Short mmCIF file of C-alpha atoms and ligand atoms in Angstrom, two decimals:
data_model
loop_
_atom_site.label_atom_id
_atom_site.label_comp_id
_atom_site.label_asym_id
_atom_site.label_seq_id
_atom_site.Cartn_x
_atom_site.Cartn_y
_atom_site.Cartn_z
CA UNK A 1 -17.06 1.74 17.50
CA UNK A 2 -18.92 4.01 15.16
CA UNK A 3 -20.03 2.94 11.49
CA UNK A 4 -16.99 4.18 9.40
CA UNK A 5 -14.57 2.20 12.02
CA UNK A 6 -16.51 -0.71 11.30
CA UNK A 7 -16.52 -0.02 7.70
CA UNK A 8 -12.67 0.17 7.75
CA UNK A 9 -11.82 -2.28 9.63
CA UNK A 10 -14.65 -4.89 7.29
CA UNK A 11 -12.76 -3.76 4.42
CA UNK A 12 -9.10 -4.20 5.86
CA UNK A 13 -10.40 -7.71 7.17
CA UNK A 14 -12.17 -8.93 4.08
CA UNK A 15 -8.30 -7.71 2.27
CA UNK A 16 -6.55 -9.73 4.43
CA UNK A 17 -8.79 -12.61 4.21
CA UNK A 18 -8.38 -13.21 0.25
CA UNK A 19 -5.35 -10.59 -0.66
CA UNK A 20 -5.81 -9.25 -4.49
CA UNK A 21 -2.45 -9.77 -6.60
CA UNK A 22 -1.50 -11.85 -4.47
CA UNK A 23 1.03 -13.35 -6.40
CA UNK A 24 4.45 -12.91 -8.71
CA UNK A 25 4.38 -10.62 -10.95
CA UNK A 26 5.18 -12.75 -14.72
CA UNK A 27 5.83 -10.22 -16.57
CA UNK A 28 7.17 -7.64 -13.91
CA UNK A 29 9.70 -5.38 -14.84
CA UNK A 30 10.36 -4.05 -10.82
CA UNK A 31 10.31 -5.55 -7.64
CA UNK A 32 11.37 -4.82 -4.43
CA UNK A 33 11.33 -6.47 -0.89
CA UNK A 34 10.58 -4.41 2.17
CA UNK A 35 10.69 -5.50 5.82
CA UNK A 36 8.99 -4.10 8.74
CA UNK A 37 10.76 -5.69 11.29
CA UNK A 38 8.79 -4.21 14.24
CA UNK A 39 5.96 -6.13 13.30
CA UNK A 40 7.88 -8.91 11.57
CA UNK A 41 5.98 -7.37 8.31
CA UNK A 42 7.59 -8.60 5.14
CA UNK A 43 6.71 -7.76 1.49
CA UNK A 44 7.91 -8.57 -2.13
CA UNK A 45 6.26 -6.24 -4.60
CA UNK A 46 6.21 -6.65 -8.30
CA UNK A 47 5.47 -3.90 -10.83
CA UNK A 48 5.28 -4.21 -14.98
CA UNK A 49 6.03 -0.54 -16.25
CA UNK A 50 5.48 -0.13 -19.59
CA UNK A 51 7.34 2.33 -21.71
CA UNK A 52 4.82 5.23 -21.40
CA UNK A 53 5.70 4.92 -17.68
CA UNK A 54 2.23 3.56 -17.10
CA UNK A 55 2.07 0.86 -14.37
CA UNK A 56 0.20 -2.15 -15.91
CA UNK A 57 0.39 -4.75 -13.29
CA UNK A 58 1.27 -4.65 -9.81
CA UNK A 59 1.77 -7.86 -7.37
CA UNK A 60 3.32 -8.65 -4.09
CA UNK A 61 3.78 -11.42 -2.10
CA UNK A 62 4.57 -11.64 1.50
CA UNK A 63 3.51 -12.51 5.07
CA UNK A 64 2.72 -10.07 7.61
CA UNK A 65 -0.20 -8.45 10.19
CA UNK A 66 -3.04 -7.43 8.48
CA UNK A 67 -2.85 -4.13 8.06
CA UNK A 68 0.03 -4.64 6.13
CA UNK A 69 -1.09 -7.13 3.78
CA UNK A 70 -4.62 -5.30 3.32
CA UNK A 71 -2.74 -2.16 2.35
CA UNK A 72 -0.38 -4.15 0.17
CA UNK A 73 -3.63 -5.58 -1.81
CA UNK A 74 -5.09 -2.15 -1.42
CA UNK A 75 -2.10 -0.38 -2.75
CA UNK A 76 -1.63 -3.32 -5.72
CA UNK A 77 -5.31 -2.19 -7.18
CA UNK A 78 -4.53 1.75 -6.64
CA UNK A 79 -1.93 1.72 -8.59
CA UNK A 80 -2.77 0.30 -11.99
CA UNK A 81 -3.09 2.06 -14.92
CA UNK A 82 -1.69 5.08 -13.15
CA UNK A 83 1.56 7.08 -14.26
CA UNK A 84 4.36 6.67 -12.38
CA UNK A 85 3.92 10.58 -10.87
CA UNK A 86 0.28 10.31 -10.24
CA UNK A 87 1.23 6.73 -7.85
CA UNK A 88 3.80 8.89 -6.57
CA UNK A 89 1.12 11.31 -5.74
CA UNK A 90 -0.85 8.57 -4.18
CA UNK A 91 1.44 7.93 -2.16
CA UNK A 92 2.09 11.57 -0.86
CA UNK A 93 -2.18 11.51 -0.07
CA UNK A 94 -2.07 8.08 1.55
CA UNK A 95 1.00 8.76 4.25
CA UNK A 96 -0.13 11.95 4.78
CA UNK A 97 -3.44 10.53 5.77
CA UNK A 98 -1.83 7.52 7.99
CA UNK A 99 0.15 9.50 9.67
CA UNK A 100 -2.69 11.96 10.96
CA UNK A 101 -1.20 15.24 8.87
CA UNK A 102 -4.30 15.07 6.71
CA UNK A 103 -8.15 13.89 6.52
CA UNK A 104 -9.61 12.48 3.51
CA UNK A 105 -10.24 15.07 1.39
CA UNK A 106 -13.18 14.99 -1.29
CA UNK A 107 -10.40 16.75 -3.60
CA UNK A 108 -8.34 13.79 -4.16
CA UNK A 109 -10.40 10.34 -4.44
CA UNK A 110 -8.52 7.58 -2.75
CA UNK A 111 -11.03 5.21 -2.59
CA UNK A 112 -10.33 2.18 -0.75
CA UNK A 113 -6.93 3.76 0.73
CA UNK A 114 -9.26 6.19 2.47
CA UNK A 115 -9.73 3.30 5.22
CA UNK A 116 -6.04 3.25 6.45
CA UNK A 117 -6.76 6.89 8.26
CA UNK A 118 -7.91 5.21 11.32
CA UNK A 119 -4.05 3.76 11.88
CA UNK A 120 -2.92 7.36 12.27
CA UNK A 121 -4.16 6.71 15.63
CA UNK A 122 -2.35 3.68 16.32
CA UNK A 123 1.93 5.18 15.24
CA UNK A 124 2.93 2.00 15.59
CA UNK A 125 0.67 0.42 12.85
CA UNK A 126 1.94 3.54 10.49
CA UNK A 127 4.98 1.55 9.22
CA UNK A 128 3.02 -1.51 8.44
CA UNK A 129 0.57 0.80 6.65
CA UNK A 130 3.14 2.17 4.32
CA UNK A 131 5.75 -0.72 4.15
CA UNK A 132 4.15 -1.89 1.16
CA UNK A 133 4.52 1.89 -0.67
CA UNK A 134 8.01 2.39 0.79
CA UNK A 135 8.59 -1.06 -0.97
CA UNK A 136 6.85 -0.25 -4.40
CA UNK A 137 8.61 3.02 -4.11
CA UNK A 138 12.16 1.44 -4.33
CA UNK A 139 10.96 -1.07 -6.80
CA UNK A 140 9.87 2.64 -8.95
CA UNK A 141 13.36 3.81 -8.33
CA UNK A 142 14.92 0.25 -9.20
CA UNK A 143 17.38 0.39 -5.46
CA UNK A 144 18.55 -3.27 -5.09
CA UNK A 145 18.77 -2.89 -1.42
CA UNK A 146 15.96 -4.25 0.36
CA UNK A 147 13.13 -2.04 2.35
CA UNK A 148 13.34 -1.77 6.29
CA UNK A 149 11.22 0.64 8.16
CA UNK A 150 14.01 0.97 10.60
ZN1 ZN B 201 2.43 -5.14 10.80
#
């Protein structure tokens, strides 16, 4: 294992360990659930958009592997304070980069995400990767059906 696998999978552990927002969202104003149910991955996530369109909280809750709850409490801190476009953006950057059709670029700073490029290697860990933005992506477009990856 070279140093940057070791630094993505420390930061992917140390996620899963002690999840951030892990919890309801109180004042959310979006939620979805998603279900990955080749992994068994399941995810509630809870947004609070304010009238600007600016997301100022984002939660989930959930049980799964944990690459799917470290990219949920990844994904929770990316998006606040962003615009609902530039998450959608995000979101663009980070599945192209899990599912191998791009390398981090130095163009577009995805911080933390950045770490989820070594599950492009690994397809089957791709859908509990992105569960968690598939999820957050229904609760932007308010679809009361739930999330599967299937
Ligand atoms: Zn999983």
């Amino acid at each position: 294992m070279n140093d940057l696998q070791e630094l993505y999978q420390e930061v992917i552990l140390d996620h899963n360990r002690s999840p951030r927002n892990f919890r309801a969202g109180s004042t959310a104003n979006r939620d979805a659930v998603g279900h990955n149910p080749l992994c068994g991955d399941q995810v509630h996530v809870f947004l609070t958009v304010d009238d600007e369109g600016i997301v100022q909280d984002a939660s989930f809750q959930g049980s799964g592997c944990a690459i799917s709850t470290a990219s949920a409490s990844i994904m929770t801190e990316a998006v606040q304070g962003k615009t609902v476009p530039q998450v959608q953006e995000l979101f663009g950057v980070f599945h192209a980069l899990v599912t191998g059709k791009a390398l981090p670029s130095p163009e577009f700073d995805l911080g933390k995400l950045a770490v989820f490029h070594g599950v492009s290697e690994f397809p089957i860990r791709v859908k509990c990767a992105t569960l968690a933005w598939h999820t957050l992506q229904a609760a932007l477009e308010k679809k009361s059906v739930p999330v599967s990856t299937e």
